[in-house]
Short mmCIF file of C-alpha atoms in Angstrom, two decimals:
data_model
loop_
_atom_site.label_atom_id
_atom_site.label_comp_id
_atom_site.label_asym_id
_atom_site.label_seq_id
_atom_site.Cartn_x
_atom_site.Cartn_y
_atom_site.Cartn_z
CA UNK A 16 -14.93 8.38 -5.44
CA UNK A 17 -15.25 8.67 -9.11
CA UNK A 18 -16.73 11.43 -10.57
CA UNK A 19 -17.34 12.76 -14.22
CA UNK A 20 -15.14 15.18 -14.99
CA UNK A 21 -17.32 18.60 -15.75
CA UNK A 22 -16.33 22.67 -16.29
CA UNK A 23 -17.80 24.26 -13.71
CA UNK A 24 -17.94 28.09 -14.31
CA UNK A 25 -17.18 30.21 -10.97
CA UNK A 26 -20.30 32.57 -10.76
CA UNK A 27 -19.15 33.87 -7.52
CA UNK A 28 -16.80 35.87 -10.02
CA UNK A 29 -19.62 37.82 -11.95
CA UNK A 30 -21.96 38.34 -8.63
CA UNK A 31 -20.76 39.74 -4.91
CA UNK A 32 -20.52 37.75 -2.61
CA UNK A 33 -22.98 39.92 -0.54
CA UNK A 34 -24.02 43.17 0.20
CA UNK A 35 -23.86 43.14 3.75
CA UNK A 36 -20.99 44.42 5.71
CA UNK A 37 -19.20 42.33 8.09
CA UNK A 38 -18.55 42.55 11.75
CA UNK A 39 -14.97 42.42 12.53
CA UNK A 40 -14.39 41.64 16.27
CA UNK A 41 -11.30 40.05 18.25
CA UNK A 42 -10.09 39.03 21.57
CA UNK A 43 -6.54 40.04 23.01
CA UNK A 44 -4.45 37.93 25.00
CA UNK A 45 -3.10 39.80 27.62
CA UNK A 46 -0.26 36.99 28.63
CA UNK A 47 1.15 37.03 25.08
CA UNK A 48 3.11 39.62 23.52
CA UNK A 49 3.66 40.44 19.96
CA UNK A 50 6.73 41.98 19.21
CA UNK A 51 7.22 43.07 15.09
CA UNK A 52 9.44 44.81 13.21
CA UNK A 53 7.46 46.55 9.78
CA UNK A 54 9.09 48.73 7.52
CA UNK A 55 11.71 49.28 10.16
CA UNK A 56 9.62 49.80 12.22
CA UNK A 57 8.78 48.60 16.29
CA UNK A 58 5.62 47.37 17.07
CA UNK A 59 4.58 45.77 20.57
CA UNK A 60 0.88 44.63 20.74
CA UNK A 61 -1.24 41.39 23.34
CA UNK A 62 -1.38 38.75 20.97
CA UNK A 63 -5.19 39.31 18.94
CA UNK A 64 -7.27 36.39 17.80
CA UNK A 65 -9.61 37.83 14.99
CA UNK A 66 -13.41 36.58 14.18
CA UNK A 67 -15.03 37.64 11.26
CA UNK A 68 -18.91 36.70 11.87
CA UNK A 69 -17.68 34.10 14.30
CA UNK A 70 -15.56 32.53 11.52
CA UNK A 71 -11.50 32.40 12.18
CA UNK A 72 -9.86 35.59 10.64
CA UNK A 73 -6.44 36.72 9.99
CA UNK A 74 -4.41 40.18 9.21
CA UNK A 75 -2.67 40.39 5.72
CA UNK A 76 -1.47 43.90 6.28
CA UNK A 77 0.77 44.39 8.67
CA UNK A 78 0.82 47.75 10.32
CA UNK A 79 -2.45 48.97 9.51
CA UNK A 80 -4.64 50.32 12.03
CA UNK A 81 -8.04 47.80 12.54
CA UNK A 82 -11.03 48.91 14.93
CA UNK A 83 -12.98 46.37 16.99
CA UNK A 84 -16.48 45.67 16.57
CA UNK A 85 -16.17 47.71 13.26
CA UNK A 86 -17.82 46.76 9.71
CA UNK A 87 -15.97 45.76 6.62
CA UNK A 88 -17.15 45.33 3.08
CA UNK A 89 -16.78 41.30 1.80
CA UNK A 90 -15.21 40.41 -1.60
CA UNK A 91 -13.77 37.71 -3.08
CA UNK A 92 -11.74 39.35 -5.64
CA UNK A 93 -8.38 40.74 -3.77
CA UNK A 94 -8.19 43.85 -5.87
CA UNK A 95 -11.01 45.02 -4.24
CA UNK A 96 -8.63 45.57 -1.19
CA UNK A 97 -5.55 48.01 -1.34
CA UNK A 98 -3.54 44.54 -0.94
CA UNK A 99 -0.81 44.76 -3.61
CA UNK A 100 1.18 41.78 -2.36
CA UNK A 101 0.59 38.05 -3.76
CA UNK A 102 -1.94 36.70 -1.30
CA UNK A 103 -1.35 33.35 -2.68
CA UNK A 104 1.76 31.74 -0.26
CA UNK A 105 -0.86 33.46 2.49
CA UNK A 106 -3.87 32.26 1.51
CA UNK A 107 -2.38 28.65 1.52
CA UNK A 108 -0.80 29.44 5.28
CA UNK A 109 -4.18 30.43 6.29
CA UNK A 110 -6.09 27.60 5.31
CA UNK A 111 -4.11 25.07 7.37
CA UNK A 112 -4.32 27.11 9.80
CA UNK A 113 -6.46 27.23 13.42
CA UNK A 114 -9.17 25.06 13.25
CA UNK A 115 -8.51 23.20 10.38
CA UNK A 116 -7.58 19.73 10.29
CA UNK A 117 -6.87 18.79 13.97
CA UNK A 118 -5.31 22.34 14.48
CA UNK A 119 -6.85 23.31 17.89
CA UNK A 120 -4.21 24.24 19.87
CA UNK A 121 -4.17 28.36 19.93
CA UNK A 122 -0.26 27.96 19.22
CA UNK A 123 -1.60 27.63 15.47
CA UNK A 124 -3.55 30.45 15.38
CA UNK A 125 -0.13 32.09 16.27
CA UNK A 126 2.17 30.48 14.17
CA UNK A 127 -0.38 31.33 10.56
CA UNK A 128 -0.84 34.56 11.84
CA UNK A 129 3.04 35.16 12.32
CA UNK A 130 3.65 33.26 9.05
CA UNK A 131 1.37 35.68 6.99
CA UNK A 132 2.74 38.83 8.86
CA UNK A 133 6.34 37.64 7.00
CA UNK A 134 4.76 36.71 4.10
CA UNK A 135 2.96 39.72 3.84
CA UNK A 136 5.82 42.42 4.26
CA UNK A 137 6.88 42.06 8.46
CA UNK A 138 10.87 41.63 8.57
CA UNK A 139 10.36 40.20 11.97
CA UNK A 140 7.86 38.64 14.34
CA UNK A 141 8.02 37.00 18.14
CA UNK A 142 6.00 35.99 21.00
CA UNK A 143 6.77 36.19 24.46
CA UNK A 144 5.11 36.22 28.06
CA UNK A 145 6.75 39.73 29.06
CA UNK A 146 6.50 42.97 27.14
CA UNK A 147 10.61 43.19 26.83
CA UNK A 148 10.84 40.74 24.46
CA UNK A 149 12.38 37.98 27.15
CA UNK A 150 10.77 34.45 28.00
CA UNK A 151 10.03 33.71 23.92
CA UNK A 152 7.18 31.17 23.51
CA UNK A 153 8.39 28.38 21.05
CA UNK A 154 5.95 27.84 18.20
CA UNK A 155 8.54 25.96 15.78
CA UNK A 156 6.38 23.19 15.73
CA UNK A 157 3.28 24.44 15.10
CA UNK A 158 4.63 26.83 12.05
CA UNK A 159 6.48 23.78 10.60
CA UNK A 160 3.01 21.64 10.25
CA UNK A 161 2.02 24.17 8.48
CA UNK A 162 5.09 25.59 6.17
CA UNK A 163 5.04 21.16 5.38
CA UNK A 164 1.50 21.76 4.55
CA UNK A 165 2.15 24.85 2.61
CA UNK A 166 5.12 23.58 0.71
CA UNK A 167 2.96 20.28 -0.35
CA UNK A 168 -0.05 22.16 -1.41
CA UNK A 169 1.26 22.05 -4.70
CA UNK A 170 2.80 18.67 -5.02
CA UNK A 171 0.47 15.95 -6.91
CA UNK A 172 1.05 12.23 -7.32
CA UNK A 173 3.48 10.67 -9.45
CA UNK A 174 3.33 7.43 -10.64
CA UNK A 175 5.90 5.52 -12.87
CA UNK A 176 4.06 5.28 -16.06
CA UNK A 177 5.37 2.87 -19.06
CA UNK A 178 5.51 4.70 -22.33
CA UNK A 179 2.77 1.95 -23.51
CA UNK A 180 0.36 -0.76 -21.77
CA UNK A 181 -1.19 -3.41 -23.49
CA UNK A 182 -4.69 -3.81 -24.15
CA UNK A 183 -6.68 -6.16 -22.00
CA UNK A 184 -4.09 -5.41 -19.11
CA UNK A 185 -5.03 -4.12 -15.51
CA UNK A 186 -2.12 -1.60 -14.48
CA UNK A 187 -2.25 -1.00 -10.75
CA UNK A 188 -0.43 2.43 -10.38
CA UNK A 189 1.33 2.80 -7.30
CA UNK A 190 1.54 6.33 -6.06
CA UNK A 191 5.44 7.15 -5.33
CA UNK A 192 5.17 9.94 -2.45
CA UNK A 193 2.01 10.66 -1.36
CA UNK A 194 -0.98 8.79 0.00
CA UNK A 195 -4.01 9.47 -1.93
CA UNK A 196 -6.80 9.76 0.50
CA UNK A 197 -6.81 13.51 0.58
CA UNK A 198 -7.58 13.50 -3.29
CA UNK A 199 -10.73 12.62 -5.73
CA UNK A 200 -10.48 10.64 -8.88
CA UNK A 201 -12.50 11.56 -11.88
CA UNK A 202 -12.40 10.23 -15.43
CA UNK A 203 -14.44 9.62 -18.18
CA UNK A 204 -13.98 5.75 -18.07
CA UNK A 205 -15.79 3.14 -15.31
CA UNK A 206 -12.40 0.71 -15.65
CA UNK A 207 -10.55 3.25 -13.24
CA UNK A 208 -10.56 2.62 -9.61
CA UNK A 209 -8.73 4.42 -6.81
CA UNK A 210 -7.72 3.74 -3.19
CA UNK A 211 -5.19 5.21 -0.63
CA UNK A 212 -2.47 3.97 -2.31
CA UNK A 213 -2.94 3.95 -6.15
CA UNK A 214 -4.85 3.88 -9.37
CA UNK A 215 -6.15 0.86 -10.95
CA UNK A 216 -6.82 0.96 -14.85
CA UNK A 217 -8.00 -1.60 -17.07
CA UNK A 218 -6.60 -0.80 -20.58
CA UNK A 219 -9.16 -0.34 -23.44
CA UNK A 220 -8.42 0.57 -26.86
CA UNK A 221 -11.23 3.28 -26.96
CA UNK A 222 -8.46 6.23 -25.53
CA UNK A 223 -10.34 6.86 -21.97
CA UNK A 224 -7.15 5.60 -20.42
CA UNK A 225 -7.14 8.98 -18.46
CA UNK A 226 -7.95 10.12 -15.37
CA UNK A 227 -7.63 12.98 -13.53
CA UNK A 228 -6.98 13.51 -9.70
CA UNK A 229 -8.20 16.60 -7.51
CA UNK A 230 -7.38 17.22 -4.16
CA UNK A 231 -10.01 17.20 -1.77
CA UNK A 232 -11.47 20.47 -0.40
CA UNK A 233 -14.01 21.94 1.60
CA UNK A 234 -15.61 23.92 -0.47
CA UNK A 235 -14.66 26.99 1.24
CA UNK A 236 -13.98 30.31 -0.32
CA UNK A 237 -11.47 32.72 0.84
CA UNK A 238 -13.29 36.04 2.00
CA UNK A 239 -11.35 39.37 1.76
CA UNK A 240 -12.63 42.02 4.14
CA UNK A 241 -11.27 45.91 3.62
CA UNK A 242 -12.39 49.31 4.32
CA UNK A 243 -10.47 52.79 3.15
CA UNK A 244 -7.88 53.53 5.79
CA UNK A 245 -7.97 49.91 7.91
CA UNK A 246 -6.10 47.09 7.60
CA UNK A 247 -7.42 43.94 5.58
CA UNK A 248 -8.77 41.28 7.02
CA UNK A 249 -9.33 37.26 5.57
CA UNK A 250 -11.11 34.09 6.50
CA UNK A 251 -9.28 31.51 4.71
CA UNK A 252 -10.80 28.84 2.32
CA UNK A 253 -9.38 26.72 -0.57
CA UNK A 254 -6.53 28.61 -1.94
CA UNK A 255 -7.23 27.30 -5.29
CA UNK A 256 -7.94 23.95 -6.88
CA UNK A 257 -4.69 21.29 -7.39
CA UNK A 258 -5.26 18.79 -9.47
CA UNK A 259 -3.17 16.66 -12.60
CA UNK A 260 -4.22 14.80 -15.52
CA UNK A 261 -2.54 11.49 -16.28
CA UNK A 262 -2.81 9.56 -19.85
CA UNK A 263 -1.49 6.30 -20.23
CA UNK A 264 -0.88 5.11 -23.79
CA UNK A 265 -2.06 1.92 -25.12
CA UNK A 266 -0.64 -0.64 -27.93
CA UNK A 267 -1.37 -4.08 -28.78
CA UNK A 268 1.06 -7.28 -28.01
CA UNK A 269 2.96 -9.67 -30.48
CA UNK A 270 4.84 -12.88 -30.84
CA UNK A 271 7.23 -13.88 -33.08
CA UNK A 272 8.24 -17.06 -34.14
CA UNK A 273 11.31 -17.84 -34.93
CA UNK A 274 12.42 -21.50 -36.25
CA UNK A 275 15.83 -22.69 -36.02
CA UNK A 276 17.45 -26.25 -37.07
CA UNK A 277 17.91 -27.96 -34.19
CA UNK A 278 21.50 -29.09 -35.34
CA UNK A 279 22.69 -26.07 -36.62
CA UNK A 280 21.19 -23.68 -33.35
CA UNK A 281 20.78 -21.01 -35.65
CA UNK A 282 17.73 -19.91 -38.14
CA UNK A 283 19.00 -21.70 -41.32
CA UNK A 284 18.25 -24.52 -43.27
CA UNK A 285 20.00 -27.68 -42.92
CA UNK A 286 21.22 -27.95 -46.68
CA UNK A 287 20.02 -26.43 -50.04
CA UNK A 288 17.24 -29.02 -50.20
CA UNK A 289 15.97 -28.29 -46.60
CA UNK A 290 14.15 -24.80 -46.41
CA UNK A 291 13.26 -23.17 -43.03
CA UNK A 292 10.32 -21.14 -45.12
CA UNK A 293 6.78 -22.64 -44.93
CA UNK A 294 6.36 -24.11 -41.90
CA UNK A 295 2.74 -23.63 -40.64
CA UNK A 296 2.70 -22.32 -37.05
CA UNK A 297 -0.93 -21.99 -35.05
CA UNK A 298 -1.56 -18.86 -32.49
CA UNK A 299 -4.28 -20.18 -29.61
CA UNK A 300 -5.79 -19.65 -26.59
CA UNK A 301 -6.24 -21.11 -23.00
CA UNK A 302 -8.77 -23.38 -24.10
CA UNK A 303 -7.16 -24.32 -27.55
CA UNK A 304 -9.61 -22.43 -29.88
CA UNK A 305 -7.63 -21.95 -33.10
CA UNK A 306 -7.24 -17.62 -33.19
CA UNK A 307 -4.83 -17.82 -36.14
CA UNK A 308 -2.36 -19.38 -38.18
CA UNK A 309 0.69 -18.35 -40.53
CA UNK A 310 3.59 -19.46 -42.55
CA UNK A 311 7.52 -18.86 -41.57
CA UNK A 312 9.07 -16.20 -43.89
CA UNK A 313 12.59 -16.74 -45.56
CA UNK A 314 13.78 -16.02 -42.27
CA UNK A 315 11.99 -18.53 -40.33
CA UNK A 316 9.89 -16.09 -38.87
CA UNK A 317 6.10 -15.16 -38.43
CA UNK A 318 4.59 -12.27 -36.22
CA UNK A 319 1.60 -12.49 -34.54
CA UNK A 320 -0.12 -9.01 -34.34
CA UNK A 321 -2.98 -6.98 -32.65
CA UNK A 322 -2.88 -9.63 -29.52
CA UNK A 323 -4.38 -8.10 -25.98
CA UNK A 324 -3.36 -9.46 -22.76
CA UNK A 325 -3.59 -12.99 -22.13
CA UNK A 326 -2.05 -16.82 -22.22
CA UNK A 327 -1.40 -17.62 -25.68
CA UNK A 328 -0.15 -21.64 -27.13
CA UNK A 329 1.77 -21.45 -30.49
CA UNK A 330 1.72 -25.07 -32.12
CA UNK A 331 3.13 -26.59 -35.45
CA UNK A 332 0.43 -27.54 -37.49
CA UNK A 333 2.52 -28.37 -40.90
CA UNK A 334 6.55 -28.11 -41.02
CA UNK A 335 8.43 -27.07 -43.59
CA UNK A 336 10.44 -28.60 -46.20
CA UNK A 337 12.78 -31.14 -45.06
CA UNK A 338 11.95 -30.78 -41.05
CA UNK A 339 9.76 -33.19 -38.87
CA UNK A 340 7.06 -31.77 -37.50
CA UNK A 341 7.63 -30.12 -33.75
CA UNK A 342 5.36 -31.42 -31.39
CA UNK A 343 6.21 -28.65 -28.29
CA UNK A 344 3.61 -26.65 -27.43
CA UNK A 345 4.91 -22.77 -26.16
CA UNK A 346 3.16 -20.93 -23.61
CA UNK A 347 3.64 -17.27 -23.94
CA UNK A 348 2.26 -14.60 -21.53
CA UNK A 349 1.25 -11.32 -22.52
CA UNK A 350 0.98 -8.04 -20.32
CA UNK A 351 2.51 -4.53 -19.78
CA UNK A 352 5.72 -6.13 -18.70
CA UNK A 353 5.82 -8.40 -21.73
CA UNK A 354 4.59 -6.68 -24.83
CA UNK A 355 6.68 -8.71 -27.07
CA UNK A 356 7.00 -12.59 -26.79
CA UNK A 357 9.30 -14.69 -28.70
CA UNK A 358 9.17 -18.20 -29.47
CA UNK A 359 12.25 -20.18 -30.77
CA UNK A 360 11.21 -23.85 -32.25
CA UNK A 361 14.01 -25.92 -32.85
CA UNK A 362 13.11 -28.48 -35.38
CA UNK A 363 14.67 -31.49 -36.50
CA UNK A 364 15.25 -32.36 -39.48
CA UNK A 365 14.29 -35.71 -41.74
CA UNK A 366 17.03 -38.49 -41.94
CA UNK A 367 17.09 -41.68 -43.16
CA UNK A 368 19.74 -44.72 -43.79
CA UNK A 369 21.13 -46.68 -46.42
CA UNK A 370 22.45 -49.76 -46.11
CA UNK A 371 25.40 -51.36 -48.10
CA UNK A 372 25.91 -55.09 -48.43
CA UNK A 373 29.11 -55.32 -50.63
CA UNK A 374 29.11 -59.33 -52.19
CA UNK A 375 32.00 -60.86 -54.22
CA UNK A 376 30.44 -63.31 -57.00
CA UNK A 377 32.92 -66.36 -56.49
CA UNK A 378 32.29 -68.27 -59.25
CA UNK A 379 34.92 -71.15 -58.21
CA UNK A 380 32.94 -71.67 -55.19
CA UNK A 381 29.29 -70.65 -56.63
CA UNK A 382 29.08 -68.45 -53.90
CA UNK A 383 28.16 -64.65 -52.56
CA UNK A 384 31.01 -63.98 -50.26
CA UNK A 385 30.96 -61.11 -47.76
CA UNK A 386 33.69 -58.57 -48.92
CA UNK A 387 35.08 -56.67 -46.15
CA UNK A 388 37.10 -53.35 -45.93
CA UNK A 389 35.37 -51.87 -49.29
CA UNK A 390 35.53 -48.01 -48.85
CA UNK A 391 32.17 -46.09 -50.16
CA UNK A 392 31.63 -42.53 -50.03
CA UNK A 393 28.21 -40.33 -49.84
CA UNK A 394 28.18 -37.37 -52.10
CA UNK A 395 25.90 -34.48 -52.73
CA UNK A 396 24.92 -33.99 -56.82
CA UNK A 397 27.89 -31.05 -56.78
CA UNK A 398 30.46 -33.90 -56.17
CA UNK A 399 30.65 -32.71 -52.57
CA UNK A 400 31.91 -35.68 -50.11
CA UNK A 401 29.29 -36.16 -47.29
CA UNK A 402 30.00 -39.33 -45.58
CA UNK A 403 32.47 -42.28 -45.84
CA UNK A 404 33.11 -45.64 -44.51
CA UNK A 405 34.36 -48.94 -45.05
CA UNK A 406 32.53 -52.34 -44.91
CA UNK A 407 32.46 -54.89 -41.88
CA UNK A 408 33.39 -58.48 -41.78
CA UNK A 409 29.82 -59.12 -42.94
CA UNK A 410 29.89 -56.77 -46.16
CA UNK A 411 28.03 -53.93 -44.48
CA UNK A 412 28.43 -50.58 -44.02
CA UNK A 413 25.24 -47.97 -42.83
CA UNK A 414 24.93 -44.20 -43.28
CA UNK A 415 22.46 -41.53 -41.62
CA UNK A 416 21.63 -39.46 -44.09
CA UNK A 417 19.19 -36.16 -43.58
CA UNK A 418 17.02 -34.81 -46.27
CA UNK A 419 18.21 -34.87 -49.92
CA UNK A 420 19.34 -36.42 -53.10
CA UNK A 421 22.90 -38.24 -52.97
CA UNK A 422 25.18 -40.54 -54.87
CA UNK A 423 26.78 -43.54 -53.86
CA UNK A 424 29.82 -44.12 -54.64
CA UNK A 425 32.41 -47.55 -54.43
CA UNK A 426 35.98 -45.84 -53.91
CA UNK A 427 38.10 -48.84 -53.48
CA UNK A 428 38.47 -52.48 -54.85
CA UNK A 429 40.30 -55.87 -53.93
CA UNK A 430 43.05 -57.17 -57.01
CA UNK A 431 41.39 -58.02 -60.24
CA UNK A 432 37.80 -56.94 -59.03
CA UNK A 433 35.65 -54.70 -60.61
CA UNK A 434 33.42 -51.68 -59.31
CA UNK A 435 30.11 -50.98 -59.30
CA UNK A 436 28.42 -48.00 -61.29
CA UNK A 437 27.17 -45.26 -59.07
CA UNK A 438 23.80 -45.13 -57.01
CA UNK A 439 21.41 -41.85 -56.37
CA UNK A 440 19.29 -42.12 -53.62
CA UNK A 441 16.69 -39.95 -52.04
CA UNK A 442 16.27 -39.16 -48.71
CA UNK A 443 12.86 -37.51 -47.84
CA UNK A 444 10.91 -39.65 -45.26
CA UNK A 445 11.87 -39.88 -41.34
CA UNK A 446 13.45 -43.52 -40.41
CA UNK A 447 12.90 -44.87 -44.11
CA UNK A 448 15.93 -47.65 -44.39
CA UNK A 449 17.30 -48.15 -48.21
CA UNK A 450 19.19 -51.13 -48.73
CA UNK A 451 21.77 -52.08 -51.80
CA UNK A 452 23.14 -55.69 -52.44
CA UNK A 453 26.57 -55.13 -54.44
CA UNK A 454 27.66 -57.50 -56.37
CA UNK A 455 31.90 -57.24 -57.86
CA UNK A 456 33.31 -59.76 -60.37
CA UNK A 457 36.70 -60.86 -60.79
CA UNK A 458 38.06 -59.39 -64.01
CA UNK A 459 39.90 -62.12 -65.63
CA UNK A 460 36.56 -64.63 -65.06
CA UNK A 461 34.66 -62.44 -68.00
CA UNK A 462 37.18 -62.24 -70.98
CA UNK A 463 36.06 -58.66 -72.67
CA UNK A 464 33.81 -58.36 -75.46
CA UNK A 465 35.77 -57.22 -77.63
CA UNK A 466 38.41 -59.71 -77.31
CA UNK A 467 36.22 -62.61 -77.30
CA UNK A 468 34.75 -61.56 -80.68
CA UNK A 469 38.08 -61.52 -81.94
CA UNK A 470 39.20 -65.10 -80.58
CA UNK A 471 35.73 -66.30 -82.23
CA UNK A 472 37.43 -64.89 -85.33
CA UNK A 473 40.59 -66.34 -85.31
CA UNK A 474 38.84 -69.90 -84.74
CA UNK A 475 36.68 -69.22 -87.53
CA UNK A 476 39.65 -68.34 -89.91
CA UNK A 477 41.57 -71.29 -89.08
CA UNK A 478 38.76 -73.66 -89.58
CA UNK A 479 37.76 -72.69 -92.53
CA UNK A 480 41.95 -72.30 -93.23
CA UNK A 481 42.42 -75.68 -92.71
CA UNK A 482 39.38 -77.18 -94.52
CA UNK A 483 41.05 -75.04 -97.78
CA UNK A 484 44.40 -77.49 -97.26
CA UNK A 485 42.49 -80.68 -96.86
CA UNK A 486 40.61 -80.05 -99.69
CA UNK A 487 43.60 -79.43 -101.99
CA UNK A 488 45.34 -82.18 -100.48
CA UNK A 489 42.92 -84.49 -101.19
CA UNK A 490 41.43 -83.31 -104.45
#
């Protein structure tokens, strides 16, 4: 049951218990024999059974004289008492002792009262059915229910408890070596629950992820009765209270993003016109509402913050530079067990062809001819060879190219036949197709410029030349 956790002040401790003496009365069993050594001493007594106003009593001085029927003065303070001895391994023995928790054989009435004797300063105590010590009665099992009692008073629940749980998260804490049904939960919070075998906590981010567990009790006080001269006599309640306090820490959850190139496998971008920075990822929940959205660093990365426990989708909405968008959507759970989540998205990116028809202008023929076996090469604007390849039987030659600015470049020629000047292309849209007709003249067909204006020349110069000797030979 959960209870509010309150200080209650002990005014037994200011007020006596009572002014009224007690009646101290007992029964001997003449079949049982108590045989004790105290102080080195020999003692041989019937085995006593102790009332104190019919409630189960005990002696916690061996030695000391006690009369029957005779009055004692109550306290619950033990220096009240000429006790000098801890009471407290006693006081424990006595409480699990006859009558208490299914204890009704007599045999525990002998075994607490022979475990306090010890406790309380006896070197040595047996019972037997004849006065010379022979025929021992065998109460080994009665004393070790309650030594395990005693030596467990003490011991409180453990739990394995994370150094952080994540908000929104129900923790069920299983209890590692106890059952709990002998102790009371109280806390501060109504999202703690307790059964028999653990603690269930919903995590808030308010700090009332703390409980506290008491064990049960019966309200019972432990009663000291004394009187100048006698031995002291005790009723046994609750020893004192056992309880622990646990506090469980809370944090939020993340995810991180983390974009690679799918060709490369790694976070980097494809080439220096490809960047892996910008891409526009999308956080959401189970039913798709939109919770928030951010851009990759340099790195490729984002980190979602502040997230409590739940399903999250991360979706592209926008990629970066150079990269097709990725259409995956990631699922990522978060809980105690998974604080952190990582998403890798592998992205593609852009490529497109060109296409080279290589041509021969055949001017004998008046025709386009195929030109096969042409080598081209694909460079970068640094001069960097990409690609090469040589034309088919039909002129053509295709290259994939991905994102980016390149040249084109004819590296080879047939006899006599020219080249053509160098092409830059652009790459920058998914599946686009760019296609080049080359055209190469012989080299002899097209006398040079230069040359030609010279011939012209010469013709001129002998025309006009010759007209000069006509002229003179006819004047």
């Amino acid at each position: 049951m959960k209870k509010i956790i309150v200080l209650i002040i002990g005014l037994f401790l200011a007020v006596p218990i009572t002014t009224k003496a007690a009646t101290i009365d007992w029964t001997l069993d003449r079949e049982v024999f108590v045989h004790r050594i105290i102080n080195g001493k020999y003692h041989l007594t019937n085995m006593p059974y102790l009332t104190v106003d019919n409630n189960i009593a005990y002696c916690i001085e061996p030695g000391l004289d006690l009369e029957k029927n005779g009055t004692m003065t109550p306290t619950f303070n033990i220096n009240d008492t000429s006790v000098k001895k801890s009471i407290k391994r006693a006081s424990i023995i006595g409480y699990y002792g006859y009558k208490k928790f299914g204890h009704d054989d007599k045999k525990y009435y002998m075994a607490a009262q022979k475990l306090i004797w010890l406790e309380m300063g006896a070197e040595s105590v047996k019972y037997t059915y004849d006065r010379e010590g022979n025929n021992l009665i065998d109460i080994s099992k009665y004393e070790n229910d309650i030594l395990n009692e005693v030596n467990n008073y003490d011991k409180t629940p453990i739990f394995d408890i994370k150094d952080k749980y994540m908000v929104g998260d129900t923790v069920k804490l299983k209890s590692k070596n106890m059952k709990l049904d002998g102790y009371e939960l109280y806390s501060p919070s109504n999202t703690i629950s307790m059964n028999k075998d653990g603690v269930t906590i919903k995590i808030q981010d308010n700090n009332k992820n703390t409980f506290k567990l008491v064990k049960k009790n019966d309200n019972t006080k432990t009663v000291f009765y004394y009187k100048s001269g006698l031995q002291t006599v005790a009723t046994f309640g609750v020893p004192y209270e056992v309880n622990k306090s646990y506090d469980l820490n809370y944090t939020y959850g993340s995810i991180k993003v983390k974009k690679y190139d799918s060709y490369l496998k790694i976070a980097s971008s494809f080439n220096s016109y490809t960047s892996i920075k910008g891409a526009v990822y999308g956080i959401y929940d189970e039913d798709n509402n939109l919770l928030f959205k951010g851009e990759t660093d340099s790195n490729g990365e984002i980190i979602f913050n502040n997230l409590k426990k739940g399903t999250y989708k991360i979706k592209e909405i926008k990629p970066s530079l150079g990269y097709n968008i990725d259409n995956k959507e990631y699922i990522v759970k978060l809980d105690s067990n998974n604080i952190k989540g990582e998403v890798i998205s592998y992205e593609k990116v852009i490529e497109g062809n060109v296409e080279i028809t290589k041509l021969f202008n055949n001017k004998e023929k008046n025709t386009l001819d195929n030109e096969e076996g042409i080598l081209f090469g694909i460079y970068t604007k640094d001069d960097m060879l990409v690609k090469q390849g040589v034309t088919d039987k039909n002129g053509k030659i295709t290259f994939t190219l991905p994102y980016g600015k390149y040249i084109i470049k004819q590296l080879s020629t047939k006899p006599n036949v020219d080249m053509v000047d160098d092409i830059n292309v652009e790459i920058n849209e998914e599946g686009k197709m760019l296609k080049y007709r080359l055209i190469n003249n012989k080299i002899e067909d097209e006398l040079p410029k230069t040359g030609k204006n010279l011939y012209d020349t010469l013709i001129l110069v002998g025309v006009i030349f010759g007209l000069l000797i006509y002229e003179k030979k006819f004047s």
